[in-house]
Amino acid sequence: MWGNDKNEDLDFCDNDFRDDDLRARFAELRREEEAQTPEFAFPSPSRAWQGRRWSAGKLIAGAVCLAAIVAAVFLLRLVPTNPEQKPGKQVASVAEWRSPTDFLLETPGRELLRTVPAIGVWHEYPKTSKPRQKHPQVRKQALP
Amino acid sequence: MKQTDYQGELGRLHAASFGWALWCCYHRREEAEEVLQTAYLKVLEGAARFDGRSSLRTWFFGVIRRTAGEQRRRRWLGDQVLRRWFTRQPAPVPAPDPEVLATGSESGRALRKALAGLPGRQREVLHLVFYQDLTVEEASRVLNVSLGTARTHFERGKSQLRQMLAKEERKHVGQ
């Protein structure tokens, strides 16, 4: 125990000595650098005012940029996103819209599933209705 | 504290402040002068206010360090981003001014060179303690780190610095 304490003390002394060496080196460096120090010149209030004017200028520039961004967003919202949607054109209501392939669901004999059959009564069920509109078939054309 | 009081106190601290600014700016003299003037301007404008929680010296050193950091970031943005975009060349890594490193006595040059090889925090703590004669606690306040962290940086920095100086001396003896 005693030996360890003694060693620690010696280490501490050695450390202190080495710190003194570092301190001396730094002190020398400080002397060298202090000789090159420029004269003390506290900025004048006019320079502070210039600084403030500069920061006011930055504030104005920032406000202008912000206003430009807001205006751009507003204009973008006014312009319709769908090019087919022009101001004068009527848009079909969703309730009126019908799929062009609706006729495919009109299968023959579908009335049998919806009505209750009566004995002795003959129903002339209509044939499958034809598609209201014939869709033009697009064929590939050979290049000349 | 009045403006005139600030002026007198900061005038007394000027040499030490310049030394600290020089270290915060990797020994680039012009940059250090600019940083110091900007720090004075912050005090004059009231952007940096002394609240009396530490000594004026500790507080003002903190202001200088922050100002140097801001300036470095601004330069980095200019160098790294704009230069990279326009010239397609990587920006140079900030290094100490070789002219400044070459001036002064032999031991001063060796010390500067060794310190330049240390990590930033270790270098800063060593400078504040040995060069500016602050305590480790005051240095921790300037660097805005805990006392334990400052002590760790201080001890590691000292041992690394000694190794580097010893290596440098051996090199000189060998020549």
mmCIF file of C-alpha atoms in Angstrom:
data_model
loop_
_atom_site.group_PDB
_atom_site.id
_atom_site.type_symbol
_atom_site.label_atom_id
_atom_site.label_comp_id
_atom_site.label_asym_id
_atom_site.label_seq_id
_atom_site.Cartn_x
_atom_site.Cartn_y
_atom_site.Cartn_z
ATOM 1 C CA MET A 1 0.000 0.000 0.000
ATOM 2 C CA TRP A 2 2.670 2.410 1.131
ATOM 3 C CA GLY A 3 4.781 1.669 -1.890
ATOM 4 C CA ASN A 4 1.851 2.314 -4.231
ATOM 5 C CA ASP A 5 1.068 5.627 -2.553
ATOM 6 C CA LYS A 6 4.689 6.640 -2.897
ATOM 7 C CA ASN A 7 4.666 5.715 -6.563
ATOM 8 C CA GLU A 8 1.491 7.708 -7.103
ATOM 9 C CA ASP A 9 3.096 10.692 -5.379
ATOM 10 C CA LEU A 10 6.139 10.363 -7.574
ATOM 11 C CA ASP A 11 3.921 10.103 -10.661
ATOM 12 C CA PHE A 12 2.040 13.182 -9.555
ATOM 13 C CA CYS A 13 5.282 15.135 -9.079
ATOM 14 C CA ASP A 14 6.536 13.935 -12.434
ATOM 15 C CA ASN A 15 3.246 14.929 -14.055
ATOM 16 C CA ASP A 16 3.435 18.354 -12.464
ATOM 17 C CA PHE A 17 6.980 18.784 -13.623
ATOM 18 C CA ARG A 18 6.024 17.803 -17.147
ATOM 19 C CA ASP A 19 3.046 20.168 -16.989
ATOM 20 C CA ASP A 20 5.454 22.931 -16.040
ATOM 21 C CA ASP A 21 7.485 22.109 -19.094
ATOM 22 C CA LEU A 22 4.394 22.383 -21.281
ATOM 23 C CA ARG A 23 3.388 25.603 -19.547
ATOM 24 C CA ALA A 24 6.825 27.076 -20.271
ATOM 25 C CA ARG A 25 6.565 26.115 -23.930
ATOM 26 C CA PHE A 26 3.096 27.637 -24.224
ATOM 27 C CA ALA A 27 4.240 30.800 -22.422
ATOM 28 C CA GLU A 28 7.010 31.233 -24.958
ATOM 29 C CA LEU A 29 4.542 30.755 -27.787
ATOM 30 C CA ARG A 30 2.216 33.308 -26.208
ATOM 31 C CA ARG A 31 5.018 35.871 -25.997
ATOM 32 C CA GLU A 32 5.770 35.357 -29.682
ATOM 33 C CA GLU A 33 2.145 35.646 -30.739
ATOM 34 C CA GLU A 34 1.357 38.618 -28.512
ATOM 35 C CA ALA A 35 4.092 40.559 -30.271
ATOM 36 C CA GLN A 36 2.114 40.180 -33.510
ATOM 37 C CA THR A 37 -1.282 41.141 -32.069
ATOM 38 C CA PRO A 38 -2.993 43.924 -34.054
ATOM 39 C CA GLU A 39 -4.045 47.068 -32.196
ATOM 40 C CA PHE A 40 -7.300 46.978 -30.322
ATOM 41 C CA ALA A 41 -10.025 48.585 -32.402
ATOM 42 C CA PHE A 42 -13.514 48.306 -30.997
ATOM 43 C CA PRO A 43 -15.959 48.759 -33.880
ATOM 44 C CA SER A 44 -17.638 52.153 -34.013
ATOM 45 C CA PRO A 45 -21.430 52.449 -33.565
ATOM 46 C CA SER A 46 -21.692 53.407 -37.265
ATOM 47 C CA ARG A 47 -20.323 49.986 -38.214
ATOM 48 C CA ALA A 48 -22.882 48.403 -35.937
ATOM 49 C CA TRP A 49 -25.563 50.450 -37.676
ATOM 50 C CA GLN A 50 -24.244 49.261 -41.058
ATOM 51 C CA GLY A 51 -24.471 45.721 -39.790
ATOM 52 C CA ARG A 52 -28.032 46.293 -38.699
ATOM 53 C CA ARG A 53 -28.864 47.872 -42.073
ATOM 54 C CA TRP A 54 -27.405 44.807 -43.752
ATOM 55 C CA SER A 55 -29.506 42.532 -41.605
ATOM 56 C CA ALA A 56 -32.577 44.695 -42.405
ATOM 57 C CA GLY A 57 -31.744 44.258 -46.100
ATOM 58 C CA LYS A 58 -31.577 40.514 -45.615
ATOM 59 C CA LEU A 59 -34.929 40.620 -43.836
ATOM 60 C CA ILE A 60 -36.521 42.502 -46.761
ATOM 61 C CA ALA A 61 -35.013 40.084 -49.293
ATOM 62 C CA GLY A 62 -36.368 37.180 -47.267
ATOM 63 C CA ALA A 63 -39.837 38.753 -47.123
ATOM 64 C CA VAL A 64 -39.819 39.305 -50.911
ATOM 65 C CA CYS A 65 -38.822 35.684 -51.506
ATOM 66 C CA LEU A 66 -41.579 34.487 -49.199
ATOM 67 C CA ALA A 67 -44.152 36.654 -50.986
ATOM 68 C CA ALA A 68 -42.987 35.290 -54.360
ATOM 69 C CA ILE A 69 -43.375 31.716 -53.129
ATOM 70 C CA VAL A 70 -46.880 32.406 -51.789
ATOM 71 C CA ALA A 71 -47.879 34.057 -55.096
ATOM 72 C CA ALA A 72 -46.484 31.112 -57.096
ATOM 73 C CA VAL A 73 -48.430 28.612 -54.982
ATOM 74 C CA PHE A 74 -51.613 30.673 -55.377
ATOM 75 C CA LEU A 75 -51.194 30.849 -59.165
ATOM 76 C CA LEU A 76 -50.519 27.125 -59.398
ATOM 77 C CA ARG A 77 -53.748 26.428 -57.548
ATOM 78 C CA LEU A 78 -55.717 28.591 -60.009
ATOM 79 C CA VAL A 79 -54.444 26.799 -63.123
ATOM 80 C CA PRO A 80 -56.476 23.568 -63.780
ATOM 81 C CA THR A 81 -54.336 20.469 -63.455
ATOM 82 C CA ASN A 82 -56.307 18.477 -66.142
ATOM 83 C CA PRO A 83 -55.622 19.943 -69.600
ATOM 84 C CA GLU A 84 -58.972 18.630 -70.968
ATOM 85 C CA GLN A 85 -60.885 20.459 -68.272
ATOM 86 C CA LYS A 86 -61.530 23.789 -69.936
ATOM 87 C CA PRO A 87 -63.729 26.494 -68.434
ATOM 88 C CA GLY A 88 -66.618 26.200 -70.991
ATOM 89 C CA LYS A 89 -66.805 22.388 -71.160
ATOM 90 C CA GLN A 90 -69.624 20.509 -69.361
ATOM 91 C CA VAL A 91 -68.467 17.697 -67.147
ATOM 92 C CA ALA A 92 -70.688 14.584 -66.954
ATOM 93 C CA SER A 93 -72.075 13.803 -63.518
ATOM 94 C CA VAL A 94 -70.838 10.647 -61.819
ATOM 95 C CA ALA A 95 -74.474 9.441 -61.356
ATOM 96 C CA GLU A 96 -75.140 9.637 -65.104
ATOM 97 C CA TRP A 97 -72.008 7.959 -66.191
ATOM 98 C CA ARG A 98 -72.254 4.424 -67.553
ATOM 99 C CA SER A 99 -69.535 2.043 -68.318
ATOM 100 C CA PRO A 100 -69.071 1.261 -72.033
ATOM 101 C CA THR A 101 -68.874 -2.476 -71.178
ATOM 102 C CA ASP A 102 -72.187 -2.582 -69.287
ATOM 103 C CA PHE A 103 -73.812 -4.652 -72.097
ATOM 104 C CA LEU A 104 -71.534 -7.558 -71.244
ATOM 105 C CA LEU A 105 -73.460 -7.995 -67.989
ATOM 106 C CA GLU A 106 -76.797 -8.381 -69.863
ATOM 107 C CA THR A 107 -76.641 -12.170 -70.202
ATOM 108 C CA PRO A 108 -79.494 -14.199 -71.776
ATOM 109 C CA GLY A 109 -82.136 -15.421 -69.322
ATOM 110 C CA ARG A 110 -81.064 -13.130 -66.512
ATOM 111 C CA GLU A 111 -84.761 -12.282 -65.908
ATOM 112 C CA LEU A 112 -85.298 -15.851 -64.704
ATOM 113 C CA LEU A 113 -83.142 -15.077 -61.725
ATOM 114 C CA ARG A 114 -85.010 -11.885 -60.831
ATOM 115 C CA THR A 115 -88.696 -12.973 -61.204
ATOM 116 C CA VAL A 116 -90.841 -15.572 -59.474
ATOM 117 C CA PRO A 117 -92.185 -18.076 -62.066
ATOM 118 C CA ALA A 118 -96.018 -18.467 -62.231
ATOM 119 C CA ILE A 119 -97.674 -21.722 -63.315
ATOM 120 C CA GLY A 120 -99.616 -21.514 -66.585
ATOM 121 C CA VAL A 121 -98.278 -18.135 -67.558
ATOM 122 C CA TRP A 122 -95.866 -17.928 -70.424
ATOM 123 C CA HIS A 123 -93.430 -15.145 -70.481
ATOM 124 C CA GLU A 124 -91.812 -14.112 -73.634
ATOM 125 C CA TYR A 125 -88.444 -13.198 -72.325
ATOM 126 C CA PRO A 126 -86.633 -10.750 -74.487
ATOM 127 C CA LYS A 127 -83.440 -11.689 -76.135
ATOM 128 C CA THR A 128 -80.238 -10.177 -74.979
ATOM 129 C CA SER A 129 -80.212 -6.547 -75.793
ATOM 130 C CA LYS A 130 -77.655 -5.531 -78.255
ATOM 131 C CA PRO A 131 -74.937 -3.153 -77.282
ATOM 132 C CA ARG A 132 -76.113 0.383 -77.578
ATOM 133 C CA GLN A 133 -73.064 1.436 -79.396
ATOM 134 C CA LYS A 134 -70.716 -0.551 -81.417
ATOM 135 C CA HIS A 135 -67.168 0.011 -80.414
ATOM 136 C CA PRO A 136 -64.806 0.474 -83.253
ATOM 137 C CA GLN A 137 -62.164 -2.170 -83.326
ATOM 138 C CA VAL A 138 -58.706 -0.967 -83.680
ATOM 139 C CA ARG A 139 -56.583 -3.102 -85.863
ATOM 140 C CA LYS A 140 -52.947 -2.975 -86.440
ATOM 141 C CA GLN A 141 -52.062 -1.572 -89.768
ATOM 142 C CA ALA A 142 -49.110 -2.723 -91.720
ATOM 143 C CA LEU A 143 -46.679 0.015 -92.582
ATOM 144 C CA PRO A 144 -46.426 0.702 -96.318
ATOM 145 C CA MET B 1 -22.706 46.442 -17.924
ATOM 146 C CA LYS B 2 -22.349 49.664 -19.929
ATOM 147 C CA GLN B 3 -20.841 49.896 -23.385
ATOM 148 C CA THR B 4 -17.824 51.855 -22.128
ATOM 149 C CA ASP B 5 -17.155 49.212 -19.461
ATOM 150 C CA TYR B 6 -17.226 46.517 -22.121
ATOM 151 C CA GLN B 7 -14.824 48.501 -24.236
ATOM 152 C CA GLY B 8 -12.315 48.880 -21.393
ATOM 153 C CA GLU B 9 -12.519 45.240 -20.298
ATOM 154 C CA LEU B 10 -12.318 43.866 -23.831
ATOM 155 C CA GLY B 11 -9.400 46.199 -24.540
ATOM 156 C CA ARG B 12 -7.516 44.641 -21.635
ATOM 157 C CA LEU B 13 -8.383 41.169 -22.943
ATOM 158 C CA HIS B 14 -7.539 42.013 -26.548
ATOM 159 C CA ALA B 15 -4.163 40.227 -26.793
ATOM 160 C CA ALA B 16 -5.501 37.065 -25.186
ATOM 161 C CA SER B 17 -8.663 37.254 -27.329
ATOM 162 C CA PHE B 18 -6.611 37.567 -30.484
ATOM 163 C CA GLY B 19 -4.498 34.587 -29.435
ATOM 164 C CA TRP B 20 -7.639 32.530 -28.907
ATOM 165 C CA ALA B 21 -9.164 33.711 -32.196
ATOM 166 C CA LEU B 22 -5.953 32.726 -33.958
ATOM 167 C CA TRP B 23 -6.222 29.214 -32.554
ATOM 168 C CA CYS B 24 -9.897 28.943 -33.408
ATOM 169 C CA CYS B 25 -9.061 29.892 -37.014
ATOM 170 C CA TYR B 26 -6.201 27.404 -37.487
ATOM 171 C CA HIS B 27 -3.623 30.219 -37.237
ATOM 172 C CA ARG B 28 -4.993 32.092 -40.228
ATOM 173 C CA ARG B 29 -4.293 35.663 -39.223
ATOM 174 C CA GLU B 30 -6.744 37.503 -41.497
ATOM 175 C CA GLU B 31 -9.552 35.159 -40.582
ATOM 176 C CA ALA B 32 -8.773 35.595 -36.875
ATOM 177 C CA GLU B 33 -8.901 39.391 -37.175
ATOM 178 C CA GLU B 34 -12.249 39.152 -38.941
ATOM 179 C CA VAL B 35 -13.624 36.783 -36.315
ATOM 180 C CA LEU B 36 -12.508 39.072 -33.494
ATOM 181 C CA GLN B 37 -14.083 42.129 -35.134
ATOM 182 C CA THR B 38 -17.327 40.228 -35.674
ATOM 183 C CA ALA B 39 -17.281 39.174 -32.011
ATOM 184 C CA TYR B 40 -16.780 42.797 -30.913
ATOM 185 C CA LEU B 41 -19.614 43.807 -33.213
ATOM 186 C CA LYS B 42 -21.881 41.204 -31.625
ATOM 187 C CA VAL B 43 -21.144 42.710 -28.219
ATOM 188 C CA LEU B 44 -21.733 46.249 -29.510
ATOM 189 C CA GLU B 45 -25.036 45.338 -31.158
ATOM 190 C CA GLY B 46 -26.200 43.395 -28.139
ATOM 191 C CA ALA B 47 -26.390 40.121 -30.084
ATOM 192 C CA ALA B 48 -24.065 38.647 -27.437
ATOM 193 C CA ARG B 49 -24.855 39.677 -23.862
ATOM 194 C CA PHE B 50 -22.851 39.007 -20.758
ATOM 195 C CA ASP B 51 -25.156 37.653 -18.059
ATOM 196 C CA GLY B 52 -22.538 37.403 -15.313
ATOM 197 C CA ARG B 53 -22.763 33.614 -14.920
ATOM 198 C CA SER B 54 -19.040 33.273 -15.633
ATOM 199 C CA SER B 55 -16.087 35.618 -15.929
ATOM 200 C CA LEU B 56 -16.095 38.110 -18.800
ATOM 201 C CA ARG B 57 -13.030 36.366 -20.241
ATOM 202 C CA THR B 58 -14.701 32.943 -20.302
ATOM 203 C CA TRP B 59 -17.858 34.393 -21.809
ATOM 204 C CA PHE B 60 -16.044 36.382 -24.503
ATOM 205 C CA PHE B 61 -13.888 33.396 -25.438
ATOM 206 C CA GLY B 62 -17.118 31.450 -25.938
ATOM 207 C CA VAL B 63 -18.400 34.227 -28.222
ATOM 208 C CA ILE B 64 -15.162 34.109 -30.254
ATOM 209 C CA ARG B 65 -15.351 30.337 -30.559
ATOM 210 C CA ARG B 66 -18.973 30.438 -31.749
ATOM 211 C CA THR B 67 -18.200 33.230 -34.220
ATOM 212 C CA ALA B 68 -15.247 31.281 -35.620
ATOM 213 C CA GLY B 69 -17.491 28.231 -35.975
ATOM 214 C CA GLU B 70 -20.137 30.255 -37.836
ATOM 215 C CA GLN B 71 -17.531 31.704 -40.149
ATOM 216 C CA ARG B 72 -16.036 28.264 -40.774
ATOM 217 C CA ARG B 73 -19.462 26.843 -41.636
ATOM 218 C CA ARG B 74 -20.122 29.730 -44.019
ATOM 219 C CA ARG B 75 -16.787 29.180 -45.712
ATOM 220 C CA TRP B 76 -17.386 25.458 -45.832
ATOM 221 C CA LEU B 77 -20.732 26.026 -47.537
ATOM 222 C CA GLY B 78 -19.108 28.330 -50.069
ATOM 223 C CA ASP B 79 -16.146 26.036 -50.691
ATOM 224 C CA GLN B 80 -17.780 22.674 -50.455
ATOM 225 C CA VAL B 81 -21.073 23.308 -52.196
ATOM 226 C CA LEU B 82 -20.519 26.121 -54.689
ATOM 227 C CA ARG B 83 -16.968 25.242 -55.625
ATOM 228 C CA ARG B 84 -17.885 21.594 -56.030
ATOM 229 C CA TRP B 85 -20.805 22.468 -58.282
ATOM 230 C CA PHE B 86 -19.025 24.954 -60.472
ATOM 231 C CA THR B 87 -15.488 23.612 -60.723
ATOM 232 C CA ARG B 88 -16.187 19.928 -60.035
ATOM 233 C CA GLN B 89 -13.189 19.875 -57.714
ATOM 234 C CA PRO B 90 -13.171 18.876 -54.052
ATOM 235 C CA ALA B 91 -12.744 21.741 -51.593
ATOM 236 C CA PRO B 92 -9.407 21.895 -49.743
ATOM 237 C CA VAL B 93 -9.325 20.677 -46.146
ATOM 238 C CA PRO B 94 -8.739 23.598 -43.707
ATOM 239 C CA ALA B 95 -5.130 23.560 -42.601
ATOM 240 C CA PRO B 96 -2.970 25.918 -40.555
ATOM 241 C CA ASP B 97 -1.365 28.768 -42.409
ATOM 242 C CA PRO B 98 2.125 27.433 -43.338
ATOM 243 C CA GLU B 99 3.633 30.948 -43.129
ATOM 244 C CA VAL B 100 2.456 31.357 -39.551
ATOM 245 C CA LEU B 101 3.641 27.856 -38.667
ATOM 246 C CA ALA B 102 7.108 28.663 -40.012
ATOM 247 C CA THR B 103 7.545 31.852 -37.934
ATOM 248 C CA GLY B 104 8.873 32.110 -34.389
ATOM 249 C CA SER B 105 11.372 30.145 -32.350
ATOM 250 C CA GLU B 106 12.287 26.511 -32.847
ATOM 251 C CA SER B 107 10.316 25.318 -29.819
ATOM 252 C CA GLY B 108 7.333 27.465 -30.796
ATOM 253 C CA ARG B 109 7.287 25.962 -34.268
ATOM 254 C CA ALA B 110 7.553 22.442 -32.851
ATOM 255 C CA LEU B 111 4.696 23.121 -30.446
ATOM 256 C CA ARG B 112 2.471 24.583 -33.170
ATOM 257 C CA LYS B 113 3.187 21.638 -35.429
ATOM 258 C CA ALA B 114 2.437 19.127 -32.677
ATOM 259 C CA LEU B 115 -0.772 20.912 -31.706
ATOM 260 C CA ALA B 116 -1.910 20.986 -35.324
ATOM 261 C CA GLY B 117 -1.842 17.186 -35.254
ATOM 262 C CA LEU B 118 -4.166 16.933 -32.246
ATOM 263 C CA PRO B 119 -7.963 16.590 -32.428
ATOM 264 C CA GLY B 120 -9.778 19.960 -32.220
ATOM 265 C CA ARG B 121 -11.205 19.634 -28.686
ATOM 266 C CA GLN B 122 -7.907 18.467 -27.175
ATOM 267 C CA ARG B 123 -6.074 21.322 -28.846
ATOM 268 C CA GLU B 124 -8.630 23.833 -27.581
ATOM 269 C CA VAL B 125 -8.514 22.607 -23.970
ATOM 270 C CA LEU B 126 -4.708 22.602 -23.924
ATOM 271 C CA HIS B 127 -4.616 26.105 -25.363
ATOM 272 C CA LEU B 128 -7.110 27.451 -22.846
ATOM 273 C CA VAL B 129 -5.354 25.870 -19.873
ATOM 274 C CA PHE B 130 -1.697 26.350 -20.745
ATOM 275 C CA TYR B 131 -1.750 29.380 -23.029
ATOM 276 C CA GLN B 132 -4.627 31.353 -21.519
ATOM 277 C CA ASP B 133 -4.051 30.171 -17.926
ATOM 278 C CA LEU B 134 -7.672 29.161 -17.417
ATOM 279 C CA THR B 135 -8.659 26.287 -15.167
ATOM 280 C CA VAL B 136 -10.037 23.106 -16.743
ATOM 281 C CA GLU B 137 -13.459 24.073 -15.367
ATOM 282 C CA GLU B 138 -13.337 27.475 -17.059
ATOM 283 C CA ALA B 139 -12.176 25.803 -20.270
ATOM 284 C CA SER B 140 -15.161 23.468 -20.083
ATOM 285 C CA ARG B 141 -17.445 26.524 -19.892
ATOM 286 C CA VAL B 142 -15.803 28.131 -22.924
ATOM 287 C CA LEU B 143 -16.129 24.906 -24.909
ATOM 288 C CA ASN B 144 -19.639 24.258 -23.593
ATOM 289 C CA VAL B 145 -18.836 20.707 -22.456
ATOM 290 C CA SER B 146 -19.021 19.014 -19.065
ATOM 291 C CA LEU B 147 -16.093 19.212 -16.678
ATOM 292 C CA GLY B 148 -15.475 15.459 -17.008
ATOM 293 C CA THR B 149 -15.304 15.681 -20.785
ATOM 294 C CA ALA B 150 -12.924 18.646 -20.593
ATOM 295 C CA ARG B 151 -10.689 16.739 -18.151
ATOM 296 C CA THR B 152 -10.610 13.716 -20.449
ATOM 297 C CA HIS B 153 -9.668 15.871 -23.437
ATOM 298 C CA PHE B 154 -7.053 17.626 -21.317
ATOM 299 C CA GLU B 155 -5.359 14.435 -20.118
ATOM 300 C CA ARG B 156 -5.448 12.730 -23.515
ATOM 301 C CA GLY B 157 -4.271 15.891 -25.219
ATOM 302 C CA LYS B 158 -1.353 16.289 -22.816
ATOM 303 C CA SER B 159 -0.129 12.717 -23.269
ATOM 304 C CA GLN B 160 -0.449 12.927 -27.071
ATOM 305 C CA LEU B 161 1.297 16.288 -27.159
ATOM 306 C CA ARG B 162 4.195 14.974 -25.054
ATOM 307 C CA GLN B 163 4.573 11.980 -27.345
ATOM 308 C CA MET B 164 4.581 14.197 -30.413
ATOM 309 C CA LEU B 165 7.097 16.638 -28.915
ATOM 310 C CA ALA B 166 9.362 13.787 -27.822
ATOM 311 C CA LYS B 167 9.205 12.317 -31.322
ATOM 312 C CA GLU B 168 10.052 15.695 -32.806
ATOM 313 C CA GLU B 169 12.997 16.120 -30.417
ATOM 314 C CA ARG B 170 14.327 12.642 -31.241
ATOM 315 C CA LYS B 171 14.143 13.554 -34.897
ATOM 316 C CA HIS B 172 16.187 16.713 -34.269
ATOM 317 C CA VAL B 173 18.769 14.848 -32.184
ATOM 318 C CA GLY B 174 19.082 12.247 -34.954
ATOM 319 C CA GLN B 175 19.820 14.979 -37.520
#
